[in-house]
Amino acid sequence: MGTLYYGQSAAPIGIEDRALAHVKFAITAKLRRGESLTLSWIHPDGQPRGRSTIWVNPTIPLRFVFDEREAPELSRDWVEELMRSANSSGGITLVEEHIDTQVPEPVTQPFAAA
């Protein structure tokens, strides 16, 4: 479980390492351009029901801490989804990764008459 430290808050935000790596990519892309955004998530089990949103601004310190030593390979689709969300008026809403589990159709050879 990774951790996002936001501003001067003593309460860290726990986010699974792979999700945090993707969120970090999207947030830093926006902040490099001097743009602000919101980040929202649903509270996980074991916390009070509900959801939270933070205002992410280039002047507010952020620290990303990962449990894993190696950075995960990023999913292009998930990054693109988070970037679309980051560029919307609603900001980033942390959602689970959508993994394509569809099995491709088998390729069949046309029947050739003799």
Tab-separated table of N, CA and C in Angstrom:
chain	number	residue	atom	x	y	z
A	1	MET	N	0.849	-1.178	0.000
A	1	MET	CA	0.000	0.000	0.000
A	1	MET	C	0.885	1.229	0.000
A	2	GLY	N	0.734	2.064	-1.006
A	2	GLY	CA	1.475	3.309	-1.085
A	2	GLY	C	0.785	4.386	-0.266
A	3	THR	N	1.438	5.525	-0.157
A	3	THR	CA	0.901	6.621	0.638
A	3	THR	C	1.115	7.939	-0.085
A	4	LEU	N	0.091	8.769	-0.085
A	4	LEU	CA	0.175	10.125	-0.612
A	4	LEU	C	0.085	11.070	0.575
A	5	TYR	N	1.115	11.898	0.740
A	5	TYR	CA	1.106	12.919	1.780
A	5	TYR	C	0.761	14.234	1.097
A	6	TYR	N	-0.266	14.901	1.594
A	6	TYR	CA	-0.811	16.098	0.963
A	6	TYR	C	-0.649	17.294	1.880
A	7	GLY	N	0.070	18.295	1.415
A	7	GLY	CA	0.228	19.528	2.177
A	7	GLY	C	0.808	19.278	3.555
A	8	GLN	N	0.302	19.983	4.529
A	8	GLN	CA	0.778	19.851	5.911
A	8	GLN	C	-0.068	18.866	6.711
A	9	SER	N	-1.005	18.188	6.060
A	9	SER	CA	-1.882	17.256	6.759
A	9	SER	C	-1.088	16.105	7.358
A	10	ALA	N	-1.414	15.763	8.589
A	10	ALA	CA	-0.757	14.641	9.251
A	10	ALA	C	-1.407	13.320	8.863
A	11	ALA	N	-2.565	13.371	8.214
A	11	ALA	CA	-3.284	12.156	7.833
A	11	ALA	C	-2.873	11.727	6.423
A	12	PRO	N	-2.087	10.662	6.306
A	12	PRO	CA	-1.699	10.195	4.975
A	12	PRO	C	-2.878	9.548	4.253
A	13	ILE	N	-2.805	9.531	2.939
A	13	ILE	CA	-3.844	8.927	2.104
A	13	ILE	C	-3.264	7.629	1.552
A	14	GLY	N	-3.850	6.501	1.934
A	14	GLY	CA	-3.378	5.200	1.468
A	14	GLY	C	-3.956	4.863	0.110
A	15	ILE	N	-3.068	4.575	-0.834
A	15	ILE	CA	-3.477	4.199	-2.194
A	15	ILE	C	-2.576	3.047	-2.621
A	16	GLU	N	-3.157	2.005	-3.173
A	16	GLU	CA	-2.388	0.851	-3.637
A	16	GLU	C	-1.265	1.331	-4.569
A	17	ASP	N	-0.077	0.714	-4.465
A	17	ASP	CA	1.113	1.165	-5.190
A	17	ASP	C	0.890	1.370	-6.689
A	18	ARG	N	0.267	0.392	-7.346
A	18	ARG	CA	0.079	0.499	-8.802
A	18	ARG	C	-0.829	1.681	-9.138
A	19	ALA	N	-1.904	1.851	-8.384
A	19	ALA	CA	-2.807	2.984	-8.610
A	19	ALA	C	-2.087	4.296	-8.325
A	20	LEU	N	-1.283	4.334	-7.251
A	20	LEU	CA	-0.557	5.557	-6.903
A	20	LEU	C	0.434	5.947	-7.994
A	21	ALA	N	1.078	4.968	-8.617
A	21	ALA	CA	2.020	5.262	-9.708
A	21	ALA	C	1.301	5.926	-10.880
A	22	HIS	N	0.101	5.464	-11.184
A	22	HIS	CA	-0.670	6.048	-12.280
A	22	HIS	C	-1.170	7.449	-11.923
A	23	VAL	N	-1.641	7.605	-10.692
A	23	VAL	CA	-2.106	8.920	-10.232
A	23	VAL	C	-0.941	9.907	-10.227
A	24	LYS	N	0.222	9.462	-9.779
A	24	LYS	CA	1.416	10.326	-9.766
A	24	LYS	C	1.722	10.830	-11.173
A	25	PHE	N	1.661	9.948	-12.153
A	25	PHE	CA	1.930	10.336	-13.535
A	25	PHE	C	0.962	11.428	-13.977
A	26	ALA	N	-0.336	11.216	-13.733
A	26	ALA	CA	-1.351	12.179	-14.175
A	26	ALA	C	-1.219	13.513	-13.437
A	27	ILE	N	-1.008	13.459	-12.138
A	27	ILE	CA	-0.895	14.694	-11.351
A	27	ILE	C	0.346	15.480	-11.743
A	28	THR	N	1.477	14.817	-11.859
A	28	THR	CA	2.705	15.546	-12.189
A	28	THR	C	2.644	16.141	-13.596
A	29	ALA	N	1.948	15.471	-14.513
A	29	ALA	CA	1.791	16.039	-15.857
A	29	ALA	C	1.034	17.366	-15.780
A	30	LYS	N	-0.019	17.408	-14.967
A	30	LYS	CA	-0.786	18.647	-14.809
A	30	LYS	C	0.032	19.722	-14.080
A	31	LEU	N	0.711	19.337	-13.013
A	31	LEU	CA	1.459	20.312	-12.227
A	31	LEU	C	2.640	20.891	-12.997
A	32	ARG	N	3.261	20.093	-13.868
A	32	ARG	CA	4.362	20.614	-14.702
A	32	ARG	C	3.894	21.753	-15.583
A	33	ARG	N	2.615	21.719	-15.963
A	33	ARG	CA	2.050	22.789	-16.794
A	33	ARG	C	1.476	23.921	-15.943
A	34	GLY	N	1.666	23.823	-14.617
A	34	GLY	CA	1.161	24.861	-13.720
A	34	GLY	C	-0.341	24.813	-13.528
A	35	GLU	N	-0.961	23.669	-13.820
A	35	GLU	CA	-2.415	23.538	-13.731
A	35	GLU	C	-2.818	22.868	-12.420
A	36	SER	N	-3.933	23.292	-11.873
A	36	SER	CA	-4.499	22.699	-10.669
A	36	SER	C	-5.582	21.699	-11.056
A	37	LEU	N	-5.942	20.845	-10.114
A	37	LEU	CA	-6.973	19.851	-10.354
A	37	LEU	C	-7.468	19.316	-9.025
A	38	THR	N	-8.527	18.520	-9.066
A	38	THR	CA	-8.971	17.817	-7.869
A	38	THR	C	-8.690	16.336	-8.031
A	39	LEU	N	-8.533	15.667	-6.899
A	39	LEU	CA	-8.365	14.217	-6.851
A	39	LEU	C	-9.417	13.694	-5.883
A	40	SER	N	-10.255	12.787	-6.353
A	40	SER	CA	-11.337	12.234	-5.539
A	40	SER	C	-11.227	10.719	-5.469
A	41	TRP	N	-11.691	10.146	-4.354
A	41	TRP	CA	-11.703	8.698	-4.187
A	41	TRP	C	-12.794	8.316	-3.204
A	42	ILE	N	-13.213	7.055	-3.320
A	42	ILE	CA	-14.187	6.489	-2.391
A	42	ILE	C	-13.406	5.897	-1.229
A	43	HIS	N	-13.894	6.121	-0.011
A	43	HIS	CA	-13.201	5.592	1.163
A	43	HIS	C	-13.207	4.065	1.141
A	44	PRO	N	-12.058	3.455	1.402
A	44	PRO	CA	-11.993	1.990	1.420
A	44	PRO	C	-12.664	1.422	2.674
A	45	ASP	N	-12.898	0.123	2.663
A	45	ASP	CA	-13.448	-0.549	3.835
A	45	ASP	C	-12.551	-0.279	5.039
A	46	GLY	N	-13.152	-0.160	6.185
A	46	GLY	CA	-12.394	0.120	7.394
A	46	GLY	C	-12.292	1.598	7.711
A	47	GLN	N	-12.789	2.456	6.823
A	47	GLN	CA	-12.823	3.898	7.057
A	47	GLN	C	-14.288	4.333	7.068
A	48	PRO	N	-14.550	5.524	7.592
A	48	PRO	CA	-15.940	6.004	7.544
A	48	PRO	C	-16.453	6.019	6.107
A	49	ARG	N	-17.745	5.679	5.950
A	49	ARG	CA	-18.343	5.677	4.607
A	49	ARG	C	-18.194	7.029	3.942
A	50	GLY	N	-18.164	7.027	2.640
A	50	GLY	CA	-18.161	8.284	1.899
A	50	GLY	C	-17.031	8.378	0.905
A	51	ARG	N	-16.715	9.604	0.572
A	51	ARG	CA	-15.655	9.881	-0.397
A	51	ARG	C	-14.950	11.160	0.003
A	52	SER	N	-13.785	11.365	-0.548
A	52	SER	CA	-13.003	12.572	-0.263
A	52	SER	C	-12.508	13.177	-1.560
A	53	THR	N	-12.255	14.473	-1.523
A	53	THR	CA	-11.669	15.201	-2.643
A	53	THR	C	-10.652	16.174	-2.080
A	54	ILE	N	-9.480	16.237	-2.731
A	54	ILE	CA	-8.482	17.238	-2.367
A	54	ILE	C	-8.213	18.128	-3.574
A	55	TRP	N	-7.861	19.371	-3.320
A	55	TRP	CA	-7.475	20.331	-4.338
A	55	TRP	C	-5.965	20.232	-4.501
A	56	VAL	N	-5.519	19.876	-5.695
A	56	VAL	CA	-4.086	19.723	-5.970
A	56	VAL	C	-3.638	20.944	-6.755
A	57	ASN	N	-2.680	21.656	-6.189
A	57	ASN	CA	-2.206	22.916	-6.739
A	57	ASN	C	-0.679	22.903	-6.722
A	58	PRO	N	-0.025	23.541	-7.690
A	58	PRO	CA	1.441	23.534	-7.710
A	58	PRO	C	2.094	24.091	-6.438
A	59	THR	N	1.366	24.856	-5.642
A	59	THR	CA	1.960	25.434	-4.429
A	59	THR	C	1.786	24.552	-3.191
A	60	ILE	N	1.021	23.460	-3.310
A	60	ILE	CA	0.780	22.566	-2.174
A	60	ILE	C	1.724	21.369	-2.287
A	61	PRO	N	2.531	21.131	-1.254
A	61	PRO	CA	3.483	20.020	-1.340
A	61	PRO	C	2.790	18.650	-1.375
A	62	LEU	N	3.329	17.774	-2.204
A	62	LEU	CA	2.871	16.388	-2.313
A	62	LEU	C	4.077	15.477	-2.161
A	63	ARG	N	3.861	14.326	-1.527
A	63	ARG	CA	4.929	13.327	-1.457
A	63	ARG	C	4.290	11.972	-1.703
A	64	PHE	N	4.840	11.245	-2.654
A	64	PHE	CA	4.361	9.919	-3.020
A	64	PHE	C	5.326	8.907	-2.418
A	65	VAL	N	4.830	7.988	-1.606
A	65	VAL	CA	5.666	6.967	-0.983
A	65	VAL	C	5.127	5.606	-1.406
A	66	PHE	N	6.017	4.784	-1.936
A	66	PHE	CA	5.637	3.468	-2.449
A	66	PHE	C	6.238	2.369	-1.580
A	67	ASP	N	5.468	1.316	-1.333
A	67	ASP	CA	5.988	0.165	-0.599
A	67	ASP	C	6.941	-0.654	-1.458
A	68	GLU	N	6.615	-0.783	-2.728
A	68	GLU	CA	7.440	-1.580	-3.640
A	68	GLU	C	8.682	-0.804	-4.066
A	69	ARG	N	9.795	-1.483	-4.171
A	69	ARG	CA	11.048	-0.836	-4.581
A	69	ARG	C	11.059	-0.512	-6.069
A	70	GLU	N	10.479	-1.395	-6.862
A	70	GLU	CA	10.468	-1.217	-8.317
A	70	GLU	C	9.181	-0.539	-8.760
A	71	ALA	N	9.319	0.390	-9.692
A	71	ALA	CA	8.140	1.066	-10.241
A	71	ALA	C	7.396	0.097	-11.162
A	72	PRO	N	6.063	0.065	-11.072
A	72	PRO	CA	5.316	-0.836	-11.949
A	72	PRO	C	5.283	-0.303	-13.377
A	73	GLU	N	5.063	-1.197	-14.309
A	73	GLU	CA	4.854	-0.772	-15.693
A	73	GLU	C	3.484	-0.111	-15.756
A	74	LEU	N	3.434	1.064	-16.366
A	74	LEU	CA	2.180	1.804	-16.440
A	74	LEU	C	1.318	1.304	-17.592
A	75	SER	N	0.016	1.311	-17.367
A	75	SER	CA	-0.955	0.953	-18.389
A	75	SER	C	-1.314	2.207	-19.175
A	76	ARG	N	-1.067	2.183	-20.469
A	76	ARG	CA	-1.385	3.332	-21.317
A	76	ARG	C	-2.878	3.682	-21.221
A	77	ASP	N	-3.737	2.663	-21.233
A	77	ASP	CA	-5.183	2.918	-21.173
A	77	ASP	C	-5.579	3.585	-19.862
A	78	TRP	N	-5.014	3.117	-18.758
A	78	TRP	CA	-5.359	3.692	-17.452
A	78	TRP	C	-4.840	5.121	-17.334
A	79	VAL	N	-3.615	5.359	-17.819
A	79	VAL	CA	-3.055	6.719	-17.810
A	79	VAL	C	-3.937	7.644	-18.637
A	80	GLU	N	-4.324	7.201	-19.827
A	80	GLU	CA	-5.170	8.032	-20.687
A	80	GLU	C	-6.514	8.323	-20.026
A	81	GLU	N	-7.089	7.327	-19.346
A	81	GLU	CA	-8.360	7.540	-18.654
A	81	GLU	C	-8.191	8.564	-17.529
A	82	LEU	N	-7.117	8.449	-16.767
A	82	LEU	CA	-6.868	9.399	-15.680
A	82	LEU	C	-6.588	10.802	-16.226
A	83	MET	N	-5.873	10.909	-17.342
A	83	MET	CA	-5.582	12.215	-17.929
A	83	MET	C	-6.856	12.866	-18.465
A	84	ARG	N	-7.743	12.080	-19.089
A	84	ARG	CA	-9.033	12.636	-19.540
A	84	ARG	C	-9.799	13.166	-18.331
A	85	SER	N	-9.798	12.380	-17.266
A	85	SER	CA	-10.466	12.783	-16.037
A	85	SER	C	-9.819	14.044	-15.465
A	86	ALA	N	-8.490	14.097	-15.451
A	86	ALA	CA	-7.764	15.259	-14.909
A	86	ALA	C	-8.077	16.521	-15.685
A	87	ASN	N	-8.333	16.396	-16.962
A	87	ASN	CA	-8.618	17.556	-17.803
A	87	ASN	C	-10.090	17.947	-17.813
A	88	SER	N	-10.923	17.209	-17.075
A	88	SER	CA	-12.339	17.539	-17.003
A	88	SER	C	-12.599	18.452	-15.814
A	89	SER	N	-13.782	19.018	-15.760
A	89	SER	CA	-14.125	19.904	-14.639
A	89	SER	C	-14.252	19.135	-13.333
A	90	GLY	N	-14.450	17.820	-13.395
A	90	GLY	CA	-14.572	17.005	-12.186
A	90	GLY	C	-13.243	16.556	-11.616
A	91	GLY	N	-12.156	16.712	-12.369
A	91	GLY	CA	-10.840	16.292	-11.901
A	91	GLY	C	-10.684	14.783	-11.914
A	92	ILE	N	-9.592	14.310	-11.338
A	92	ILE	CA	-9.306	12.876	-11.323
A	92	ILE	C	-10.200	12.200	-10.300
A	93	THR	N	-10.889	11.177	-10.747
A	93	THR	CA	-11.598	10.294	-9.838
A	93	THR	C	-10.871	8.970	-9.892
A	94	LEU	N	-10.326	8.575	-8.762
A	94	LEU	CA	-9.543	7.353	-8.710
A	94	LEU	C	-10.461	6.159	-8.899
A	95	VAL	N	-10.259	5.452	-9.984
A	95	VAL	CA	-11.050	4.263	-10.304
A	95	VAL	C	-10.094	3.090	-10.463
A	96	GLU	N	-10.644	1.893	-10.326
A	96	GLU	CA	-9.831	0.707	-10.511
A	96	GLU	C	-9.416	0.594	-11.966
A	97	GLU	N	-8.299	-0.072	-12.155
A	97	GLU	CA	-7.791	-0.301	-13.502
A	97	GLU	C	-8.731	-1.247	-14.230
A	98	HIS	N	-9.021	-0.914	-15.465
A	98	HIS	CA	-9.838	-1.783	-16.308
A	98	HIS	C	-8.885	-2.642	-17.119
A	99	ILE	N	-8.886	-3.923	-16.825
A	99	ILE	CA	-7.991	-4.835	-17.541
A	99	ILE	C	-8.799	-5.546	-18.614
A	100	ASP	N	-8.284	-5.516	-19.829
A	100	ASP	CA	-8.962	-6.155	-20.948
A	100	ASP	C	-8.789	-7.659	-20.818
A	101	THR	N	-9.893	-8.348	-20.539
A	101	THR	CA	-9.825	-9.796	-20.360
A	101	THR	C	-10.513	-10.537	-21.497
A	102	GLN	N	-10.836	-9.833	-22.556
A	102	GLN	CA	-11.494	-10.488	-23.678
A	102	GLN	C	-10.505	-11.390	-24.402
A	103	VAL	N	-10.978	-12.564	-24.741
A	103	VAL	CA	-10.164	-13.508	-25.500
A	103	VAL	C	-10.424	-13.236	-26.973
A	104	PRO	N	-9.349	-13.060	-27.764
A	104	PRO	CA	-9.581	-12.782	-29.187
A	104	PRO	C	-10.247	-13.962	-29.882
A	105	GLU	N	-11.050	-13.631	-30.873
A	105	GLU	CA	-11.707	-14.661	-31.679
A	105	GLU	C	-10.650	-15.476	-32.421
A	106	PRO	N	-10.834	-16.798	-32.492
A	106	PRO	CA	-9.859	-17.594	-33.250
A	106	PRO	C	-9.931	-17.252	-34.726
A	107	VAL	N	-8.802	-17.269	-35.368
A	107	VAL	CA	-8.738	-16.999	-36.797
A	107	VAL	C	-9.030	-18.296	-37.525
A	108	THR	N	-9.999	-18.255	-38.417
A	108	THR	CA	-10.348	-19.467	-39.162
A	108	THR	C	-9.936	-19.269	-40.621
A	109	GLN	N	-9.517	-20.332	-41.194
A	109	GLN	CA	-9.125	-20.313	-42.612
A	109	GLN	C	-10.365	-20.553	-43.454
A	110	PRO	N	-10.540	-19.805	-44.536
A	110	PRO	CA	-11.690	-20.057	-45.406
A	110	PRO	C	-11.589	-21.446	-46.015
A	111	PHE	N	-12.740	-22.070	-46.173
A	111	PHE	CA	-12.782	-23.403	-46.760
A	111	PHE	C	-12.481	-23.285	-48.254
A	112	ALA	N	-11.502	-24.048	-48.698
A	112	ALA	CA	-11.133	-24.028	-50.118
A	112	ALA	C	-11.687	-25.267	-50.787
A	113	ALA	N	-12.485	-25.045	-51.821
A	113	ALA	CA	-13.048	-26.180	-52.566
A	113	ALA	C	-11.985	-26.748	-53.476
A	114	ALA	N	-11.997	-28.078	-53.604
A	114	ALA	CA	-11.000	-28.733	-54.467
A	114	ALA	C	-11.472	-28.828	-55.876
